[in-house]
mmCIF file of C-alpha atoms and ligand atoms in Angstrom:
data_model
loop_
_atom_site.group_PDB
_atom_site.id
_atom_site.type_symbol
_atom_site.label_atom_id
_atom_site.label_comp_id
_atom_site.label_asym_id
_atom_site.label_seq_id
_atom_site.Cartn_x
_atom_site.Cartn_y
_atom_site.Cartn_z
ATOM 1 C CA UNK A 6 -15.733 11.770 -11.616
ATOM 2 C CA UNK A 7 -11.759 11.735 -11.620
ATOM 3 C CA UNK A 8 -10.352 15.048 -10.601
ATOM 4 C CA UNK A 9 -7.216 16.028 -12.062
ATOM 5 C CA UNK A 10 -5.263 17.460 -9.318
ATOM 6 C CA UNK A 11 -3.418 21.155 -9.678
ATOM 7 C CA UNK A 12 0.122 21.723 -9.644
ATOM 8 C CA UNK A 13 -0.828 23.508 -6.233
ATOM 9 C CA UNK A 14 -2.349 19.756 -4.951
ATOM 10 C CA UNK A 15 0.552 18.046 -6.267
ATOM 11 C CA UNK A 16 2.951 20.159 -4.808
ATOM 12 C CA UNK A 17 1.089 19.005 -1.459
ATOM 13 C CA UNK A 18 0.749 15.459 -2.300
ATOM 14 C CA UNK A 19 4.392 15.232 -2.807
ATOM 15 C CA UNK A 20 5.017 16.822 0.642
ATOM 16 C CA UNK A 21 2.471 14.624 2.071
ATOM 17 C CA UNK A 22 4.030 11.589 0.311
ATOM 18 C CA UNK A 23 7.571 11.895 1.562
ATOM 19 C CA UNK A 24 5.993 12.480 5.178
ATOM 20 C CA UNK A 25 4.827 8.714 4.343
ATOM 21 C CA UNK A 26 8.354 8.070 2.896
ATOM 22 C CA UNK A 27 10.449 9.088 6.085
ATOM 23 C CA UNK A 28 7.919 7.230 8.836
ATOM 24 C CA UNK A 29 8.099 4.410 6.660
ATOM 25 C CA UNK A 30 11.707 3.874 5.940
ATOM 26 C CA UNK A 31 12.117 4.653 10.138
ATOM 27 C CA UNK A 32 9.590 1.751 10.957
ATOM 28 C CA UNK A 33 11.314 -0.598 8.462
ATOM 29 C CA UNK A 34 14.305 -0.809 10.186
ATOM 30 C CA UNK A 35 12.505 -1.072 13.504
ATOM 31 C CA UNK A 36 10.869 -4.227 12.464
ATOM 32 C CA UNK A 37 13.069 -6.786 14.371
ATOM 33 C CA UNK A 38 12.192 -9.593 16.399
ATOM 34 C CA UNK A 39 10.568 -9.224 20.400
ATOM 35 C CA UNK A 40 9.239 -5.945 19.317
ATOM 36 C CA UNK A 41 4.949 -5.331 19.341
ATOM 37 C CA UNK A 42 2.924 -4.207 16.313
ATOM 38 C CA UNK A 43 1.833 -1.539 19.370
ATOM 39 C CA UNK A 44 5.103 -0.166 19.674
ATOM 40 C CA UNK A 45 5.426 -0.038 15.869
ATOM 41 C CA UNK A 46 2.088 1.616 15.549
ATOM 42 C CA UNK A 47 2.990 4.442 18.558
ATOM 43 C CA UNK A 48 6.368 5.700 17.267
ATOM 44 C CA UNK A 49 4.534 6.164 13.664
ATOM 45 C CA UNK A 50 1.815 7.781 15.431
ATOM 46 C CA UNK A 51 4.402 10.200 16.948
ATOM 47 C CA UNK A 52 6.968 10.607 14.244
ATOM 48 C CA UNK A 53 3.516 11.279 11.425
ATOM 49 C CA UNK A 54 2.353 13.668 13.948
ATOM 50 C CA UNK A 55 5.847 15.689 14.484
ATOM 51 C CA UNK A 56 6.281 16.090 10.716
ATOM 52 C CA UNK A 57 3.093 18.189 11.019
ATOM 53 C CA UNK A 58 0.425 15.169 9.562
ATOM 54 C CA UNK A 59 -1.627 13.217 10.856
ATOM 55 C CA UNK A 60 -2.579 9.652 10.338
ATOM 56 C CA UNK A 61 -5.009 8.701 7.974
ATOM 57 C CA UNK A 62 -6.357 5.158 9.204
ATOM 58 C CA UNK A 63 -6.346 6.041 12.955
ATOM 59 C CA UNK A 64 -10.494 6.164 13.603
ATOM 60 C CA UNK A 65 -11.092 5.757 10.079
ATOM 61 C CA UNK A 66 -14.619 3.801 9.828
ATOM 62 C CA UNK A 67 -13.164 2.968 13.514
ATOM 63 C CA UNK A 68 -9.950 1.614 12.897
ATOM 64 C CA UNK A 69 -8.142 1.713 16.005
ATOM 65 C CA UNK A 70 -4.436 1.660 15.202
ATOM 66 C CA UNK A 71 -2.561 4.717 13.307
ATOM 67 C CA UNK A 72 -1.100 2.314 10.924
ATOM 68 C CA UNK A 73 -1.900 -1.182 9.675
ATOM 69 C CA UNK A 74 0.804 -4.121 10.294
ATOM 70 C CA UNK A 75 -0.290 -7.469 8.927
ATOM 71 C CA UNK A 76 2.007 -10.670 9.475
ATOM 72 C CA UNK A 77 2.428 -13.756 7.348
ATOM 73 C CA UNK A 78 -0.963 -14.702 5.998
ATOM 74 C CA UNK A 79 -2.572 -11.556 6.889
ATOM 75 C CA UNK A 80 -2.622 -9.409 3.946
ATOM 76 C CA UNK A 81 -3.813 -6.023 5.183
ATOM 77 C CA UNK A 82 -5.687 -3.975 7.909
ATOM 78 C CA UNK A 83 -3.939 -5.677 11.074
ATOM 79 C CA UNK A 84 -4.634 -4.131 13.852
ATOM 80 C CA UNK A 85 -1.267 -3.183 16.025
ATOM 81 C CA UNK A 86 -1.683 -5.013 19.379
ATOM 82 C CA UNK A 87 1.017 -5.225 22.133
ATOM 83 C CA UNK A 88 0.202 -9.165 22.208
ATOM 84 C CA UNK A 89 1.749 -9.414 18.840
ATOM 85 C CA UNK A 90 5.399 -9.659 18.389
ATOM 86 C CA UNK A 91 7.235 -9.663 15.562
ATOM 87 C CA UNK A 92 9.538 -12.907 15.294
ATOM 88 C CA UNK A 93 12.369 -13.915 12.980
ATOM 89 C CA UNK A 94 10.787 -15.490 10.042
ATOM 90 C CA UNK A 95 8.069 -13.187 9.756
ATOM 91 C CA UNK A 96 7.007 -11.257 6.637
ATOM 92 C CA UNK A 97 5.747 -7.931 8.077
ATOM 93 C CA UNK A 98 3.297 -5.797 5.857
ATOM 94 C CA UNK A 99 2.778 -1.835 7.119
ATOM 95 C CA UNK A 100 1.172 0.017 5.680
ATOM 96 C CA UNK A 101 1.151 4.035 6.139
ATOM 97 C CA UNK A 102 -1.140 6.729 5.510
ATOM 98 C CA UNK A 103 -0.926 10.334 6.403
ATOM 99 C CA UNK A 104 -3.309 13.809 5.719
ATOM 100 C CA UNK A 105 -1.253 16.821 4.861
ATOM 101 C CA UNK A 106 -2.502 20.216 4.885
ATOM 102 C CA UNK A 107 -5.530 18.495 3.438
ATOM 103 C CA UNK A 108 -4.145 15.894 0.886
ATOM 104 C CA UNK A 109 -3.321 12.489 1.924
ATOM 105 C CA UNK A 110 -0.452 10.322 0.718
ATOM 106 C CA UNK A 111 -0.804 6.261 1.255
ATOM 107 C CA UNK A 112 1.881 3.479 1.236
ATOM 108 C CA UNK A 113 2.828 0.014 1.861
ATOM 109 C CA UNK A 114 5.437 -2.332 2.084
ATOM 110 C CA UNK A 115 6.505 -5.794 2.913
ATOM 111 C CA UNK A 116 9.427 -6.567 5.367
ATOM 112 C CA UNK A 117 11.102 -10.069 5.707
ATOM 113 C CA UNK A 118 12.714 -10.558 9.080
ATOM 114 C CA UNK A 119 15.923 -12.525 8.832
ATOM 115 C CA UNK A 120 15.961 -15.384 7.170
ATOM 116 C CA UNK A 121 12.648 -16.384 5.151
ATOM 117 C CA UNK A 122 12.370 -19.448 2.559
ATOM 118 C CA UNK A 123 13.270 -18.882 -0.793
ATOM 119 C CA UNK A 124 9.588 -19.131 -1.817
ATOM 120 C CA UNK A 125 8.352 -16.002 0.461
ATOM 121 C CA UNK A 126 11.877 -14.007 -1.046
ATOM 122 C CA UNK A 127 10.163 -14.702 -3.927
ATOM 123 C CA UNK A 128 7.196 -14.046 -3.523
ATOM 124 C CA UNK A 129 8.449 -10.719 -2.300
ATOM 125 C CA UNK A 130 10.355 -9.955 -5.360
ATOM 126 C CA UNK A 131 7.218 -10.889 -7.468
ATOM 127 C CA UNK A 132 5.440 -8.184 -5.135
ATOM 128 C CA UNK A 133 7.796 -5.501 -5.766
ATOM 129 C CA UNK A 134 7.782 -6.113 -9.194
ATOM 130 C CA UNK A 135 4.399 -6.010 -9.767
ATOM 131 C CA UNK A 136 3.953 -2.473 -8.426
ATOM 132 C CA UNK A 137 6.882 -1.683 -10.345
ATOM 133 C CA UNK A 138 5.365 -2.795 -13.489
ATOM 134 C CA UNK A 139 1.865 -1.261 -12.686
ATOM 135 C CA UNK A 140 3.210 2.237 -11.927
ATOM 136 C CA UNK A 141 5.345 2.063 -15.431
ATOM 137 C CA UNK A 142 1.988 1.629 -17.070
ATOM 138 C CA UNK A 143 0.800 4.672 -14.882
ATOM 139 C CA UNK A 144 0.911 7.117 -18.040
ATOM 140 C CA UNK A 145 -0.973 9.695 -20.251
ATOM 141 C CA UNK A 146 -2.675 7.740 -23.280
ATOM 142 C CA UNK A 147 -3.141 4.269 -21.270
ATOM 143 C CA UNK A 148 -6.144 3.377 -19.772
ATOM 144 C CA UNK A 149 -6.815 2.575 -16.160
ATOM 145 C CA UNK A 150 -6.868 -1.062 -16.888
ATOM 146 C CA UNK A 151 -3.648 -1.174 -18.415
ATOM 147 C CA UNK A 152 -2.482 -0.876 -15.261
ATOM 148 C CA UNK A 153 -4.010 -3.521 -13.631
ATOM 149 C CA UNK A 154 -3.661 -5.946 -16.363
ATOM 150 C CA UNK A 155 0.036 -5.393 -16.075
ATOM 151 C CA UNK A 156 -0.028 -6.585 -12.523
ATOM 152 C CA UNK A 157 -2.189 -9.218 -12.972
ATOM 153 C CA UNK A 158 -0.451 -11.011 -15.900
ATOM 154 C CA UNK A 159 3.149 -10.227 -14.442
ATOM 155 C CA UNK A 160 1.684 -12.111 -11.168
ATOM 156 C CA UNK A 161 -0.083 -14.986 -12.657
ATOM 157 C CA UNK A 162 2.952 -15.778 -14.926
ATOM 158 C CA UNK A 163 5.001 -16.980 -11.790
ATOM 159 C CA UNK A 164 2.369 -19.091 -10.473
ATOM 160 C CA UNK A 165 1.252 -16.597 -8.235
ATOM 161 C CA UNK A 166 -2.071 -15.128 -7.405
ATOM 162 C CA UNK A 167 -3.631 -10.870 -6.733
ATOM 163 C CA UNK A 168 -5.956 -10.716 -4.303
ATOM 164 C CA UNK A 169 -9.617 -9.258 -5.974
ATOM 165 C CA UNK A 170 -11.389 -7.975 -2.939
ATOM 166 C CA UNK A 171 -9.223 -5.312 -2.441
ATOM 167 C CA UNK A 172 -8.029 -2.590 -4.403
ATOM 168 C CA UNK A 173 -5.827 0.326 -5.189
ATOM 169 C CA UNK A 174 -7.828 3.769 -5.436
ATOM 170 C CA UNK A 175 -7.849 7.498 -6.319
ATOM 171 C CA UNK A 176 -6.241 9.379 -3.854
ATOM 172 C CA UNK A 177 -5.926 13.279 -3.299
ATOM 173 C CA UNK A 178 -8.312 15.645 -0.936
ATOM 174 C CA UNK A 179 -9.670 12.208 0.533
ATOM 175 C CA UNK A 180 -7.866 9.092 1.393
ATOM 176 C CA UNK A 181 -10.080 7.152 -1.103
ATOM 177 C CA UNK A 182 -11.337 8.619 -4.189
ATOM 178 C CA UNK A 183 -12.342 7.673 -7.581
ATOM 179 C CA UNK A 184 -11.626 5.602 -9.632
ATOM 180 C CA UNK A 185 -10.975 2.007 -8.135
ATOM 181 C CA UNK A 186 -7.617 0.448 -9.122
ATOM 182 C CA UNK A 187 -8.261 -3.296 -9.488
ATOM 183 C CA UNK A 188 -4.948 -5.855 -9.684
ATOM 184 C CA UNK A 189 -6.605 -8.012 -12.160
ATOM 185 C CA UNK A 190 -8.338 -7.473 -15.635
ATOM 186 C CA UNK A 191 -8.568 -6.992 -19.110
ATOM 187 C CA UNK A 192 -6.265 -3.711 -21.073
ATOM 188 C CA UNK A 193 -8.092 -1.185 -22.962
ATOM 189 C CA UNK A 194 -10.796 -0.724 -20.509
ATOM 190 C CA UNK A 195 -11.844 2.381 -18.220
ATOM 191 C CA UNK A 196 -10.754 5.910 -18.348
ATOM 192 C CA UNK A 197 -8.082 7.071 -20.086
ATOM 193 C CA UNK A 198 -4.851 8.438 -17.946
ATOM 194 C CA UNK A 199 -4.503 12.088 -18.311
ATOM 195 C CA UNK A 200 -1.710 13.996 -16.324
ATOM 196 C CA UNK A 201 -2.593 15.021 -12.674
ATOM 197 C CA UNK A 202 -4.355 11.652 -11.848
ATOM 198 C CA UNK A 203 -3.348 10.767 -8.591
ATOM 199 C CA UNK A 204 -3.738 6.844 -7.479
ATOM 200 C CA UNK A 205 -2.480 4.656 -4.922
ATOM 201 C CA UNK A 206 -1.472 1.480 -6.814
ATOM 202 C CA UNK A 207 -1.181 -1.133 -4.581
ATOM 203 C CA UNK A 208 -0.915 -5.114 -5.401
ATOM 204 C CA UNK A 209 -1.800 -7.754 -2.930
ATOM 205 C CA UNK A 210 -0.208 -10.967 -3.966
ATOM 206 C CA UNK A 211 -0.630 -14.105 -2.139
ATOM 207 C CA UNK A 212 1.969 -17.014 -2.941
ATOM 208 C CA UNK A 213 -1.483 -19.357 -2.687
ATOM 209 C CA UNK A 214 -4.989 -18.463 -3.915
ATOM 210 C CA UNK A 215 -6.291 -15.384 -4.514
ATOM 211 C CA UNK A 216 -9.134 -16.184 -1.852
ATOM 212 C CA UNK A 217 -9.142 -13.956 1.514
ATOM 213 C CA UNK A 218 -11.519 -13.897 4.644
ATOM 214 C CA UNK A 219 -11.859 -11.143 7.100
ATOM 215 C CA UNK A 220 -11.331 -12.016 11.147
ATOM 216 C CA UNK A 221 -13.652 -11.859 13.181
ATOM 217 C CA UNK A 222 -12.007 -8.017 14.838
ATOM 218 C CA UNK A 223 -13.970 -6.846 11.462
ATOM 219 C CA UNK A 224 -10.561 -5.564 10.303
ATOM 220 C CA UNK A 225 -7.780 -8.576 9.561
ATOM 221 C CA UNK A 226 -7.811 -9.621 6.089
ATOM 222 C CA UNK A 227 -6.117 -13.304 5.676
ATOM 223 C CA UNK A 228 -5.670 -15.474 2.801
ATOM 224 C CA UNK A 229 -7.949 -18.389 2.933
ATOM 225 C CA UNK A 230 -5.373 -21.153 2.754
ATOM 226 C CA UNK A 231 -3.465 -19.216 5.352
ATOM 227 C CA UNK A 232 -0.303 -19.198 2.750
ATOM 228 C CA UNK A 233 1.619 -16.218 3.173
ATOM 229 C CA UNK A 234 1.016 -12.773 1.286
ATOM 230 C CA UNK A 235 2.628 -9.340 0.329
ATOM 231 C CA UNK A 236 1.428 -6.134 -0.093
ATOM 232 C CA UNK A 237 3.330 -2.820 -1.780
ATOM 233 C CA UNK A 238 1.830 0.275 -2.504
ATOM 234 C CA UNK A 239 2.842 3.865 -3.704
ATOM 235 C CA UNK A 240 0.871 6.737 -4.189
ATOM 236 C CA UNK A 241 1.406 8.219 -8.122
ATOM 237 C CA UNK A 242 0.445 11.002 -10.123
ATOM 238 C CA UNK A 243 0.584 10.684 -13.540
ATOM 239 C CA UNK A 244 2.211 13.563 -15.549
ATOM 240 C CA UNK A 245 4.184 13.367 -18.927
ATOM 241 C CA UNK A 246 6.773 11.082 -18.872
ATOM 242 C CA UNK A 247 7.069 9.004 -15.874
ATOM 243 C CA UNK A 248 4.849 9.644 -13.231
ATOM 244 C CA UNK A 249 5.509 11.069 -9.703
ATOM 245 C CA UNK A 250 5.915 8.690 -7.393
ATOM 246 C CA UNK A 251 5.078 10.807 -4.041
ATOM 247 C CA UNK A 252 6.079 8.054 -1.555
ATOM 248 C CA UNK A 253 9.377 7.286 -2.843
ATOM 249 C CA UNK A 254 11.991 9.463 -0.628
ATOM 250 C CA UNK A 255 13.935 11.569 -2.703
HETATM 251 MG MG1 MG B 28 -2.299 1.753 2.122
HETATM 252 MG MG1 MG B 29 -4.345 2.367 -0.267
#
């Protein structure tokens, strides 16, 4: 069952989402080289925690870190370690979740730091785009797989791949709710969009194949061929016209 959230539990998703915005857009420019995923992962902890949330992933099914920062070929769910240090080069992926009076908001990004090949600045821009193009789709009449198709076809047309294993989700009074929110698939299938939908849309594209493994920490998700991967994600609410985007800072 998809619930179709209140103006009320919008109103709180959107506070919770700009929470998400503001630690986010602090971390980003804290992502420089010599500094630990650890040190990353504390001042989010603190700043999510100040702003009167709390964070979503710390303890969830055991995670151990309040955030996730994956590097390179990891694609999601790195655990923040003080033995891991960013370096120039590096593509950095965090993603942020936080639980606001009760409603949670949930996004990602991907960081280059300094100068990366032309390939990963692509790869990036294909990235962005693609969650771009998936939340446009995001809208009263379409169906769910409209939006996934989108992603998927804008992906594959520059030779690049969406990870399958992993997908976008409801979001609202839990972190993950119905329905899924698959990068890949047919249009015209699944429920049709209806204002007050609330998803986290959230492509994972890998410049290689779309394969993945998890490490053996239970958490780490890397691409097979170990070729680099990015990951953005926005929590949405669709509405007439263009939906709300709750994790973009306004
Ligand atoms: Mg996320
Ligand atoms: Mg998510």
């Amino acid at each position: 069952m998809i619930r179709r959230k209140t103006q009320r539990e919008i109103d709180v998703m959107f506070l919770a989402g700009q929470i998400v915005a503001k630690v986010l857009k602090v971390l980003q420019e804290m992502v420089v080289p010599g500094i630990s995923t650890f040190d990353l992962d504390q001042k989010a902890e603190e700043l999510i925690r100040n702003l009167g949330a709390r964070p979503a992933f710390k303890g969830y099914n055991g995670f151990p870190g309040s955030i996730c920062i994956s590097i390179n070929e990891e694609v999601i769910h790195g655990i923040p370690k003080k033995s891991v240090k960013i370096k120039e080069g590096d593509i950095v992926k965090i993603d942020i979740g936080a639980e606001y009076n009760g409603y949670y908001a949930d996004s990602a990004t991907t960081i280059p730091v300094g100068k990366v090949s032309p390939e990963v600045e692509n790869l990036l821009e294909v990235g962005r785009k693609a969650l771009e193009i998936g939340i446009s789709n995001a809208k009263p009449g379409n169906h769910l797989s409209d939006i996934s198709h989108s992603i998927e076809s804008f992906v594959l047309a520059h030779n690049m791949s969406v990870v399958k294993s992993f997908v976008g989700h409801g979001i609202g009074r839990e972190l993950h709710e119905e329905p899924q929110v698959p990068n890949y698939g047919p249009p015209g299938t699944g429920p049709i969009l209806e204002p007050g939908i609330a998803l986290a849309i959230e492509p994972m594209v890998n410049l290689g194949k779309e394969d993945v493994v998890i490490l053996k920490d239970g958490w780490t998700v890397i691409t097979r061929d170990k070729k680099p991967s990015c990951h953005f994600e926005h929590t949405v609410i669709v509405q007439d016209g263009e939906p709300l985007i709750t994790t973009r800072l306004k």
